mmCIF file of C-alpha atoms in Angstrom:
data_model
loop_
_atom_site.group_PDB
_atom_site.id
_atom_site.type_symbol
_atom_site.label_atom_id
_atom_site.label_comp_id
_atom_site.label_asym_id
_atom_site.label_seq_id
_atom_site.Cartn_x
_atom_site.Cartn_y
_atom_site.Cartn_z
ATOM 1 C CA UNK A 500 94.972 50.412 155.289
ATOM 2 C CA UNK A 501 91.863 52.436 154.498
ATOM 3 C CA UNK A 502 94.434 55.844 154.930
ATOM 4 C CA UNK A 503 97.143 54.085 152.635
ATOM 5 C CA UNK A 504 94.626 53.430 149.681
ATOM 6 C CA UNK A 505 93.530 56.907 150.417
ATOM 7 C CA UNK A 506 97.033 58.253 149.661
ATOM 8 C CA UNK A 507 97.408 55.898 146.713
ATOM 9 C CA UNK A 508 94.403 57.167 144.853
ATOM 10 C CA UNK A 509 95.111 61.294 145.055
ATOM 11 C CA UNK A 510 98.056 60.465 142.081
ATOM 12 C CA UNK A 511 95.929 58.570 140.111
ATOM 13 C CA UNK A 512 93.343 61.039 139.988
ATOM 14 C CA UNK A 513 95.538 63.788 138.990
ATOM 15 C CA UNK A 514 96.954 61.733 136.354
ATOM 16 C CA UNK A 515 93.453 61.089 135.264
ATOM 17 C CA UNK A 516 92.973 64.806 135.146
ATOM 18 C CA UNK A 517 95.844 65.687 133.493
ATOM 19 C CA UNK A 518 94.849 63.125 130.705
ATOM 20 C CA UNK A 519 91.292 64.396 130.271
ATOM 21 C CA UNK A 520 90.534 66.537 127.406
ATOM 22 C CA UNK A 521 90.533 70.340 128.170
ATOM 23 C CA UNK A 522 86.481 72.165 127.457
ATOM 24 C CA UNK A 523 86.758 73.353 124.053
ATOM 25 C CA UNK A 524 86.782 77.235 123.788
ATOM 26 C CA UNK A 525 83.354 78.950 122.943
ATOM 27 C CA UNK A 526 83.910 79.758 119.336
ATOM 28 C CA UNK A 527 84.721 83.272 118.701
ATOM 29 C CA UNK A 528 82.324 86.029 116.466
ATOM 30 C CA UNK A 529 83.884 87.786 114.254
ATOM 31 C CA UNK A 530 84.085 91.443 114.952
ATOM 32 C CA UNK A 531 82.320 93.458 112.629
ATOM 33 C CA UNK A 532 84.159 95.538 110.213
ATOM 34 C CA UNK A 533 83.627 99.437 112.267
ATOM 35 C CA UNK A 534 81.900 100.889 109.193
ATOM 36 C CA UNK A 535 79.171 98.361 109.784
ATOM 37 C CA UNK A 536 78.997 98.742 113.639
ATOM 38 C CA UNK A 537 78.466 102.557 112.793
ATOM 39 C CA UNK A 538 75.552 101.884 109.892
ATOM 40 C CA UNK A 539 73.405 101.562 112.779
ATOM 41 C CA UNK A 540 74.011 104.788 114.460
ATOM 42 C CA UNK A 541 72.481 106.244 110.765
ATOM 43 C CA UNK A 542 69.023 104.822 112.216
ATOM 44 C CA UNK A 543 69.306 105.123 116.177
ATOM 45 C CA UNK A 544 71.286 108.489 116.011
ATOM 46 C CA UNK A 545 71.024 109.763 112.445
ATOM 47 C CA UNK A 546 67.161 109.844 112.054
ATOM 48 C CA UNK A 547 67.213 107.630 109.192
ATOM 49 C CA UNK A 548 64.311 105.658 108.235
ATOM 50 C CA UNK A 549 67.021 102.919 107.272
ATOM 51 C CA UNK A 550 70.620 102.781 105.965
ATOM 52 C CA UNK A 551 72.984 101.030 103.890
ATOM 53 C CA UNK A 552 76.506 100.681 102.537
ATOM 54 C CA UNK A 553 78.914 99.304 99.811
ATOM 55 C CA UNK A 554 82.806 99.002 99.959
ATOM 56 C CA UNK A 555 84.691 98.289 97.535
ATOM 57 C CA UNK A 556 87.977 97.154 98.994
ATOM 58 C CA UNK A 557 91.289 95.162 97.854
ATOM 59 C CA UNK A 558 89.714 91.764 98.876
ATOM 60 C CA UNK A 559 86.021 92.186 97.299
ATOM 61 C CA UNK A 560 82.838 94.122 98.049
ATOM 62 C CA UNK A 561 81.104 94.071 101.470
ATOM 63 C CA UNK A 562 77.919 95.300 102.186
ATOM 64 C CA UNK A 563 75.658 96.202 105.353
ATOM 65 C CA UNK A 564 72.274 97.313 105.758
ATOM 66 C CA UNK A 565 70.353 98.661 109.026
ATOM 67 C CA UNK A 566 67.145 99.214 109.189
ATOM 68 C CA UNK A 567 63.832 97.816 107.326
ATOM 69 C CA UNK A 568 62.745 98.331 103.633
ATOM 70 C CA UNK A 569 66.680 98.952 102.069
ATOM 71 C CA UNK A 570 68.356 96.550 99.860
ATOM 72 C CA UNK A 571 71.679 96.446 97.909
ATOM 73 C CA UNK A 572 70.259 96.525 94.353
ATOM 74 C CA UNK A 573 67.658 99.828 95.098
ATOM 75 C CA UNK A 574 67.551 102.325 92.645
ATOM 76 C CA UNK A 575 67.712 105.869 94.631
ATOM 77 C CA UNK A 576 68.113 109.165 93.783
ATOM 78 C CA UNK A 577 72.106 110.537 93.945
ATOM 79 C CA UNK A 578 71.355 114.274 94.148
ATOM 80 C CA UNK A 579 74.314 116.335 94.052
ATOM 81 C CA UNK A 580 76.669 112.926 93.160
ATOM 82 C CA UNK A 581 75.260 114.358 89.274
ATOM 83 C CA UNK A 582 78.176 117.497 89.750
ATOM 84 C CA UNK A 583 80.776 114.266 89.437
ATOM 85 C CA UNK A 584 79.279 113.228 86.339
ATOM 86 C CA UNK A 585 78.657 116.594 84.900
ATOM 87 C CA UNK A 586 82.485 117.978 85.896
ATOM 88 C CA UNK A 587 83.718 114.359 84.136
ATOM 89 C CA UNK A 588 82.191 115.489 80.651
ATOM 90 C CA UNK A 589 83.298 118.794 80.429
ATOM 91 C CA UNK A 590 86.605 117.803 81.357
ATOM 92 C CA UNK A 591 86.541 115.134 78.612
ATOM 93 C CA UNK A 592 85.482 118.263 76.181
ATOM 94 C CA UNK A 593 88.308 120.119 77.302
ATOM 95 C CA UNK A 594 90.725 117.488 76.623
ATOM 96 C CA UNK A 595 89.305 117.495 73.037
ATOM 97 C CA UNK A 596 90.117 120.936 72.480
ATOM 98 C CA UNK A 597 85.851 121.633 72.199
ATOM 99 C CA UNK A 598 86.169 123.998 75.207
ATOM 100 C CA UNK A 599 88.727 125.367 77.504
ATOM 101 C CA UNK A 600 88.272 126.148 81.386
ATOM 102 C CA UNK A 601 88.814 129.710 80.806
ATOM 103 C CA UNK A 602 86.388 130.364 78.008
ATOM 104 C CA UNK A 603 83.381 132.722 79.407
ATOM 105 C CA UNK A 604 79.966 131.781 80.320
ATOM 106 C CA UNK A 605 78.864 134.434 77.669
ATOM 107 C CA UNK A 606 81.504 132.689 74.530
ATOM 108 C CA UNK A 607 78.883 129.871 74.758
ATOM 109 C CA UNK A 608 75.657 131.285 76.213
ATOM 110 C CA UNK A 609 75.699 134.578 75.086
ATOM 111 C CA UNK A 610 73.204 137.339 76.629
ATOM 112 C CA UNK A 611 71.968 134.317 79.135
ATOM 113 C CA UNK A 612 73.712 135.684 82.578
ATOM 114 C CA UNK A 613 72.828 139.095 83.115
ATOM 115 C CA UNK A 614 71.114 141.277 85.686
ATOM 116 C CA UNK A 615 71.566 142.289 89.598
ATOM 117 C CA UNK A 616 75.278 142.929 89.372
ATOM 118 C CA UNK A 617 75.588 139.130 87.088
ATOM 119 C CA UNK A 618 77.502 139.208 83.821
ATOM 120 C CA UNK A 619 78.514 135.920 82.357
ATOM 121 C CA UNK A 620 81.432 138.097 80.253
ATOM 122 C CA UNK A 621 83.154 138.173 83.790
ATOM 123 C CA UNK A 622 82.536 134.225 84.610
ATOM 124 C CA UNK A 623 84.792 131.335 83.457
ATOM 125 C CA UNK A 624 84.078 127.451 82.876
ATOM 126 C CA UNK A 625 86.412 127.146 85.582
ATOM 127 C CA UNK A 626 84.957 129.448 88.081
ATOM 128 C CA UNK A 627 81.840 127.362 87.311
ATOM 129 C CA UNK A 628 83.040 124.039 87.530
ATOM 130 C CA UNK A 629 85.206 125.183 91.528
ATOM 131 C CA UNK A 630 82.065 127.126 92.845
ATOM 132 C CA UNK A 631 83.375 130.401 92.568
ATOM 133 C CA UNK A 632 81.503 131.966 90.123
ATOM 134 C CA UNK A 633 79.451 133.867 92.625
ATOM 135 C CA UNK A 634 76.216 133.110 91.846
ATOM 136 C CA UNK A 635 73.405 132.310 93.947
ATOM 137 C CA UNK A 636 71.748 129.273 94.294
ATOM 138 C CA UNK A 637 68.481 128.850 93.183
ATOM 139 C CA UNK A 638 67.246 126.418 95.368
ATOM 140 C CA UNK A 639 67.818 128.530 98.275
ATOM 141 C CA UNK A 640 64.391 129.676 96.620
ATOM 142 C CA UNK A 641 62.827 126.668 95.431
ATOM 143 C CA UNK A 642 63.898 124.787 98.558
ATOM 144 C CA UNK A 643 64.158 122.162 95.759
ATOM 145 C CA UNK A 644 61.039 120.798 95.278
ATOM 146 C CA UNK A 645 59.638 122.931 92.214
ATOM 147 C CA UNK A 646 60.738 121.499 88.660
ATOM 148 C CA UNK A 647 61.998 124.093 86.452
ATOM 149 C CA UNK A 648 64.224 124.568 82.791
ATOM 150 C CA UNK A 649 67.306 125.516 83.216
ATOM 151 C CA UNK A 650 66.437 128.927 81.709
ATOM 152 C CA UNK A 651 64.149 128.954 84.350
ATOM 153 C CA UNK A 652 66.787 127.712 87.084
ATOM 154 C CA UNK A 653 69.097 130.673 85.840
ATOM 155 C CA UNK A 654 66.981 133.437 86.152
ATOM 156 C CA UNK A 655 65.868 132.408 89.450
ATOM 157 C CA UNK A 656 69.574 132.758 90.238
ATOM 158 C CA UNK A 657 69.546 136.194 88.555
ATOM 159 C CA UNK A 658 67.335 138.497 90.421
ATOM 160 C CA UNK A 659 69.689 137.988 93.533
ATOM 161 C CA UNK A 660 73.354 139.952 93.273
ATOM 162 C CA UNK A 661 76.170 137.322 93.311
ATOM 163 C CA UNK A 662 78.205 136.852 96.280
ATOM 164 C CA UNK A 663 82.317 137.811 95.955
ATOM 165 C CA UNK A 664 83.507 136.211 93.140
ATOM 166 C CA UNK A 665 86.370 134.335 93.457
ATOM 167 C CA UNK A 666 85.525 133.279 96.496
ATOM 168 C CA UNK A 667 84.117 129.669 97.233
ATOM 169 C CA UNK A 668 80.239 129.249 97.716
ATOM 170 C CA UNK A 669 78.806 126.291 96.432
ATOM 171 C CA UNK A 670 75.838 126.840 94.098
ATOM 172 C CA UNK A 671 73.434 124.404 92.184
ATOM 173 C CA UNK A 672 73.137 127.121 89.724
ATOM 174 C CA UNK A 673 77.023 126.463 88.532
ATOM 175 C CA UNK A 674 76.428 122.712 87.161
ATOM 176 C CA UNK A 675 72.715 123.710 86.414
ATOM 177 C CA UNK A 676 74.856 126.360 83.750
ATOM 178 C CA UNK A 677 77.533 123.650 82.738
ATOM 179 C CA UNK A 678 74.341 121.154 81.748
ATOM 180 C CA UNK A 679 73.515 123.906 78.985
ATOM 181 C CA UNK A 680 77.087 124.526 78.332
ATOM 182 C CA UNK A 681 77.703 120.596 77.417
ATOM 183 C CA UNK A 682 74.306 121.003 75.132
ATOM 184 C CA UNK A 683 75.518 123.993 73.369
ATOM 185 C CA UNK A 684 79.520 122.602 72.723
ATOM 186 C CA UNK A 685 78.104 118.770 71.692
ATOM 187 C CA UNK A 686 74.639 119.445 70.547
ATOM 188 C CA UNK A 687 73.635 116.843 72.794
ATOM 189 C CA UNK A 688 72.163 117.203 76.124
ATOM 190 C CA UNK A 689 74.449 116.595 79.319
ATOM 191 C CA UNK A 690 72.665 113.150 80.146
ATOM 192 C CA UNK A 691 73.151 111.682 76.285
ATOM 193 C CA UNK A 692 76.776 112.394 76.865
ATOM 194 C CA UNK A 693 77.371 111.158 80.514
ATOM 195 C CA UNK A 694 75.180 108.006 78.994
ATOM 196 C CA UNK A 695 77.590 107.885 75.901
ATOM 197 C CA UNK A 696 81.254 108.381 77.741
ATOM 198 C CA UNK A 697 80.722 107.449 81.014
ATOM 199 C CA UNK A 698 77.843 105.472 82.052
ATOM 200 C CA UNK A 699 77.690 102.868 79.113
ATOM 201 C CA UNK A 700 81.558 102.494 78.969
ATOM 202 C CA UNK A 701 81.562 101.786 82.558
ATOM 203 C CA UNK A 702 78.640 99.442 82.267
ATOM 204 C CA UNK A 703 76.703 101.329 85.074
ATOM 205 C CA UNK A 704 73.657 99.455 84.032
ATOM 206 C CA UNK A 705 71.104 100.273 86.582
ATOM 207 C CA UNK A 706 72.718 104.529 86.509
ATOM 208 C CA UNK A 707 70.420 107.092 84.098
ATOM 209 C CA UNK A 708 69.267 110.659 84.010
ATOM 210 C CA UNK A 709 65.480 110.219 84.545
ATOM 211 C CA UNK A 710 64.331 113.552 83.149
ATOM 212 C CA UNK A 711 60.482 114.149 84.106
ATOM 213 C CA UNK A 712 60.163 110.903 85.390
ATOM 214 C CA UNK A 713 59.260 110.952 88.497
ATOM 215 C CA UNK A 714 59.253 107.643 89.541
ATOM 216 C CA UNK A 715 62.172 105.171 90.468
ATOM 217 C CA UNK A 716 63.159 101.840 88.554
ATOM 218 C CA UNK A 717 62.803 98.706 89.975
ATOM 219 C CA UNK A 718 64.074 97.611 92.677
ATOM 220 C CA UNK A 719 63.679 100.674 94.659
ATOM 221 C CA UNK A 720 62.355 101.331 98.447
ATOM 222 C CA UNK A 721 60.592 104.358 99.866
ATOM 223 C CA UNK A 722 62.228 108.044 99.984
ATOM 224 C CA UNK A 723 61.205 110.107 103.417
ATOM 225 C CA UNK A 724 60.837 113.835 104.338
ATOM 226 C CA UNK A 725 62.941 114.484 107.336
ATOM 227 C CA UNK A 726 58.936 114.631 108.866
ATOM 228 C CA UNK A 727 57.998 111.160 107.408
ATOM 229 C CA UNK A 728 56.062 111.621 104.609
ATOM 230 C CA UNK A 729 56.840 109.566 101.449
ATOM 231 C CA UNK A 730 57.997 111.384 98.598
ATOM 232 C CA UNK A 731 59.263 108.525 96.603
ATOM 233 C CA UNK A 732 57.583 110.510 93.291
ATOM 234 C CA UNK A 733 59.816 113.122 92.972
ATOM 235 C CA UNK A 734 60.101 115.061 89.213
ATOM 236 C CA UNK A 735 63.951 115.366 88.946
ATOM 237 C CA UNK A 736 63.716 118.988 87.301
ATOM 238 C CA UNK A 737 63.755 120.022 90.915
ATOM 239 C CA UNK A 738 68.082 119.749 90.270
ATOM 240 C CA UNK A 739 68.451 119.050 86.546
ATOM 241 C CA UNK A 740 72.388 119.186 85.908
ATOM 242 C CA UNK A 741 73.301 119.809 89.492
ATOM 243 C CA UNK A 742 71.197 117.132 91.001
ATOM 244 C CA UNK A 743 69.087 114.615 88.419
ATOM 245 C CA UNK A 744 70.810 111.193 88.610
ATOM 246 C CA UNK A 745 69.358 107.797 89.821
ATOM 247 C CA UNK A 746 71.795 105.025 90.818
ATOM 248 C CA UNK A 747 72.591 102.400 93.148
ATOM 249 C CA UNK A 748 75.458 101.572 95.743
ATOM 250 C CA UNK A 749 77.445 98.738 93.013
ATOM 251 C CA UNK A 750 77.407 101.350 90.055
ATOM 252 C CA UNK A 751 78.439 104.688 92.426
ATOM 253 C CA UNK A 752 81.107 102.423 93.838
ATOM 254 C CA UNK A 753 82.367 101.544 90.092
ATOM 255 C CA UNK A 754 82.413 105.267 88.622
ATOM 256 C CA UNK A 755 84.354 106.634 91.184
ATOM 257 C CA UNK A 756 86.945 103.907 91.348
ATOM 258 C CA UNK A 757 86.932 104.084 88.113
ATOM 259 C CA UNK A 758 87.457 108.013 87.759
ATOM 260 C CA UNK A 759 89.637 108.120 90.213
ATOM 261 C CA UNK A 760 91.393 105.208 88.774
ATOM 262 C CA UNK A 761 92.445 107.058 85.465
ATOM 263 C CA UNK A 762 90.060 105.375 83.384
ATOM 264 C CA UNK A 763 88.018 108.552 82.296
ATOM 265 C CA UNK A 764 90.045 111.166 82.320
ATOM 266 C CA UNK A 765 94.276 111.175 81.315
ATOM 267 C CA UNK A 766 96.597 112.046 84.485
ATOM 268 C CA UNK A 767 96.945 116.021 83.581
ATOM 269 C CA UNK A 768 93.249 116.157 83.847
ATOM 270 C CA UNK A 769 92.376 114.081 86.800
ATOM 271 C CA UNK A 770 94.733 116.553 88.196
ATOM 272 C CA UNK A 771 92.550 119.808 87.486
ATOM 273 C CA UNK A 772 89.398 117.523 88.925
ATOM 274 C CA UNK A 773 91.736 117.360 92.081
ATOM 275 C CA UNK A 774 93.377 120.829 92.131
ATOM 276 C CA UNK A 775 91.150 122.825 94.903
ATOM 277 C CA UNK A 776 93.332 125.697 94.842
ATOM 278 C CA UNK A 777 90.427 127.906 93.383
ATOM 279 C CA UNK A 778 88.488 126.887 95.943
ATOM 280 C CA UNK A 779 90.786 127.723 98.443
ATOM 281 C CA UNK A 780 91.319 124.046 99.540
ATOM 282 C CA UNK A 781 87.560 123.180 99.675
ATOM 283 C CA UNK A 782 86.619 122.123 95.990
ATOM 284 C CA UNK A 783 88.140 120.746 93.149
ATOM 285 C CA UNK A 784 85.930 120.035 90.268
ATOM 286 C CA UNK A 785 83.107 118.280 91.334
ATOM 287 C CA UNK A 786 85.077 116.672 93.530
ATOM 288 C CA UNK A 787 86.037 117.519 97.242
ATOM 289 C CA UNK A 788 88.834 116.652 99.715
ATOM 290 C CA UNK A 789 88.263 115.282 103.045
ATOM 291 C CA UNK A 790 91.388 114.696 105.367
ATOM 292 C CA UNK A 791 90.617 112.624 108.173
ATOM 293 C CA UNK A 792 92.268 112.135 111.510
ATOM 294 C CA UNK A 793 94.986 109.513 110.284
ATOM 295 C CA UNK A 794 96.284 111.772 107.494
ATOM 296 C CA UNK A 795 94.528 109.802 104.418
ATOM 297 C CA UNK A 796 92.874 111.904 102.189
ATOM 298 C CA UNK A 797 89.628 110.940 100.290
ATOM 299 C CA UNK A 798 87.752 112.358 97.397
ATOM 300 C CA UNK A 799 84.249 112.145 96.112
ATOM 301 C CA UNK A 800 80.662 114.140 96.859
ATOM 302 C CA UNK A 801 77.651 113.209 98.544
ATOM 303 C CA UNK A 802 73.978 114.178 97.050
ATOM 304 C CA UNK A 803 71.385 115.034 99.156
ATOM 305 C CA UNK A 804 67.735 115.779 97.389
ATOM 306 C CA UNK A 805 64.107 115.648 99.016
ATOM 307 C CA UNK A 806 63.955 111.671 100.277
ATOM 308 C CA UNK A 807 67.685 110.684 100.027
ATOM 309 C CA UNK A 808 71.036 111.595 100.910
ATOM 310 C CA UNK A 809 74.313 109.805 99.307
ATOM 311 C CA UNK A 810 77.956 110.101 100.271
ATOM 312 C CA UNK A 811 80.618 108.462 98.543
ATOM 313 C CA UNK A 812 84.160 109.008 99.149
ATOM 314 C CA UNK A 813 87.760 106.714 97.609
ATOM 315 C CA UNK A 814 91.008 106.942 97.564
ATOM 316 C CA UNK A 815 93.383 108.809 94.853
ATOM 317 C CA UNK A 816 93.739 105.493 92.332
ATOM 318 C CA UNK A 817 90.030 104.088 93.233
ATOM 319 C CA UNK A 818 91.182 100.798 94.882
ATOM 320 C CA UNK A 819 88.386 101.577 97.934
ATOM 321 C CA UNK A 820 85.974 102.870 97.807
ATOM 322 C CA UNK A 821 82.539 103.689 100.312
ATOM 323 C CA UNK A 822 79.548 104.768 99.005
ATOM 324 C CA UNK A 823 76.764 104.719 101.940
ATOM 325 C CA UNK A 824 72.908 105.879 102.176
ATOM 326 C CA UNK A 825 69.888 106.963 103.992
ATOM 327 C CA UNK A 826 66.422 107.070 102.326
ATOM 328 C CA UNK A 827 65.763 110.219 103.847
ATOM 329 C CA UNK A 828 67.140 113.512 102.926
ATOM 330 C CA UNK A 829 70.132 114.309 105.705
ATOM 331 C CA UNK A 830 71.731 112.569 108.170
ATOM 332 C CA UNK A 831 70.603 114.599 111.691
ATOM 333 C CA UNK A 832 74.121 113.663 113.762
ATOM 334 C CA UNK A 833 76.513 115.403 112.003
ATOM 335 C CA UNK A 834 79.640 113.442 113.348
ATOM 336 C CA UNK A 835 78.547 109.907 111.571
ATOM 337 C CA UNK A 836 79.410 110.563 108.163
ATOM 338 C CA UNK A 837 82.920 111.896 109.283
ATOM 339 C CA UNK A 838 83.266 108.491 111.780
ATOM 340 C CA UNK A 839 81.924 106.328 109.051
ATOM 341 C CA UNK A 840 84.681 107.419 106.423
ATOM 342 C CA UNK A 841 87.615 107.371 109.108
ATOM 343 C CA UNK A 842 86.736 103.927 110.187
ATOM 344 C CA UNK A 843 86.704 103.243 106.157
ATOM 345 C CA UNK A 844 90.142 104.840 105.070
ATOM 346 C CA UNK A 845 91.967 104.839 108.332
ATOM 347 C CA UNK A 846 94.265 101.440 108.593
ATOM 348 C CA UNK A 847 95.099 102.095 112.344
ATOM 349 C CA UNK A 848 94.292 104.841 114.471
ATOM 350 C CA UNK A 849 95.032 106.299 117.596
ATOM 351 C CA UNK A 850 93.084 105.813 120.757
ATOM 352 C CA UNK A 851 93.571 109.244 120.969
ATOM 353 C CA UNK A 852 92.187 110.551 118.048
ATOM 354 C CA UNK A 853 89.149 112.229 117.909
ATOM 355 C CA UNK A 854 86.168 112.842 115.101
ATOM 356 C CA UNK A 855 84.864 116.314 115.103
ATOM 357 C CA UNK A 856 82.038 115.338 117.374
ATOM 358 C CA UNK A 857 84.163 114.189 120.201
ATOM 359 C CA UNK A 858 83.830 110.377 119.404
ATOM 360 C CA UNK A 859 86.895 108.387 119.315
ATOM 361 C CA UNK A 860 88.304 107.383 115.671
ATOM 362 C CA UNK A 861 86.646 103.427 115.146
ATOM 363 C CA UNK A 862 89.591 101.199 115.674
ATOM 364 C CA UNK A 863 90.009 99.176 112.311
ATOM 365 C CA UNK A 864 92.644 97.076 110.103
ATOM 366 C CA UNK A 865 93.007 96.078 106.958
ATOM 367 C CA UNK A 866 96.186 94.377 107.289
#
């Protein structure tokens, strides 16, 4: 009897089992998106102080930070992101008929560029505008950390021969030129008339052109040497045209959606901004292309001055858009800024593609 009972109860206890409820699954973590798995890398491999990023993408904004004393609302300096801003305004003069891309340096600054094999009668808006003018840059001299005039600026440039003209060689002195250009065509300087067509039109509310001032609105964090030392005074004369601006992540995100959205300049004219054929496939007009492994395409600058370095990069039509930064002045691992746009911009990707440093392309949808 004991051994029948025995045999009875093995049924019942598998139909007890089967009627239990099964564990609940651990709940899962959403992955990361892989552009904020890399920010990271900006601080543990990039030498970054601290990092931080904005996207701009079909469903909203997302943002990431890595690192301590970086927020999304800082004001920082945008460096060389200033060439965008500056090429935007004299294209808008063009398509008023107040200038044309072919006039010559000399038409509107007569006598100004001359000496060591220079001559501004030789030099076009254009040439200016696509880096090709020749000239050197003068902070190759200044390592950009004296404040100077323009005049100043220029003839720094001048007592060093150009390089081959027509040939692509990016120079601060070019936008540093088209500043006093935009002065001498409106009567106004460069920053009254970003401020009048581009940044109050576009609401960029917490964008300007500081001038002297060397100090940053509030909110801002700290700006770092590449050695550590805090050089968040900084007079922005050190750049001028090719380098001045202060912004944040929101505002950078919104001008170059919006530029690249049609909303500043007509379709013929976003065109030249996108034509790099003067450039030999590596310029447009303050603009540059950057193909990545998938076969998208992005356009935008980055903006490196002492303390800070910028890059923001969007799609032809502005719907995303990535504008990330460190608040020092370079990124040391090359390969990140490459990885951090492809795992932006690239929908799917190979397991087999590679960034220029060797890394595999991030895996990422946005499906």
């Amino acid at each position: 009897m004991p051994l029948l009972r025995a045999l009875l109860a093995v049924p019942v206890a598998l139909l007890l089992l089967a009627l239990a409820p099964a564990a609940s699954p651990a709940p899962a973590v959403p992955a990361l998106p892989a552009t904020d798995a890399l920010l990271p890398r900006l601080v543990t491999r990039g030498g970054a102080p601290a990092a931080a990023l904005l996207a701009r993408e079909r469903s909203g904004t997302r943002y990431a930070e890595a690192g301590p004393g970086i927020a999304r609302a800082d004001h920082f300096r945008a460096g060389s992101i200033t060439k965008t801003f500056i090429a935007t305004v004299v294209l808008q003069l063009a398509a008023e008929h107040r200038l044309k891309l072919s006039d010559t340096v000399e038409q509107h600054l007569p006598g100004l560029v001359r000496g060591a094999g220079n001559d501004g009668r030789a030099l076009t808006l254009r040439a200016l505008l696509t880096h090709t003018s020749g000239l050197y840059d003068f902070t190759e001299d200044t390592r950009g950390l004296i404040p100077l005039t323009p005049v100043q600026a220029v003839r720094i440039a001048l007592t060093h021969p150009p390089a081959d003209r027509g040939r692509y060689s990016y120079s601060n002195t070019n936008y540093v030129l088209l500043g006093m250009v935009i002065r001498q065509v409106t009567g106004d300087s460069y920053a009254t008339e970003a401020e009048r067509r581009i940044i109050a039109p576009l609401r960029l509310t917490a964008t300007s052109f500081p001038g002297s001032r060397t100090s940053l609105p509030s909110p801002h964090g700290r700006a770092y040497t590449a050695d550590g030392s805090d050089i968040t005074a900084l007079d922005p004369r050190v750049a001028g045209a090719a380098g001045e601006l202060v912004s944040t992540l929101a505002d950078l995100d919104r001008f170059y959606a919006a530029l690249l959205g049609g909303r500043l300049l007509s379709p013929y004219w976003l065109h030249e901004m996108t034509d790099t054929h003067a450039a030999h496939g590596s310029y447009g007009m303050g603009l540059f292309p950057v193909r990545l492994p998938c076969g998208t395409t992005v356009w935008g600058h980055n903006g490196r001055i002492t303390g800070s370095y910028v890059r923001t990069a969007a799609t032809i039509g502005g719907r995303r858009v990535l504008t990330f930064r460190v608040n020092t002045t370079s990124v040391a691992d090359p390969g990140l800024e490459p990885a951090l746009l492809a795992a932006e911009f690239c929908p799917r990707t190979s397991q087999n593609d590679r960034l220029p440093n060797g890394d595999p392309v991030p895996r990422h949808s946005f499906e």
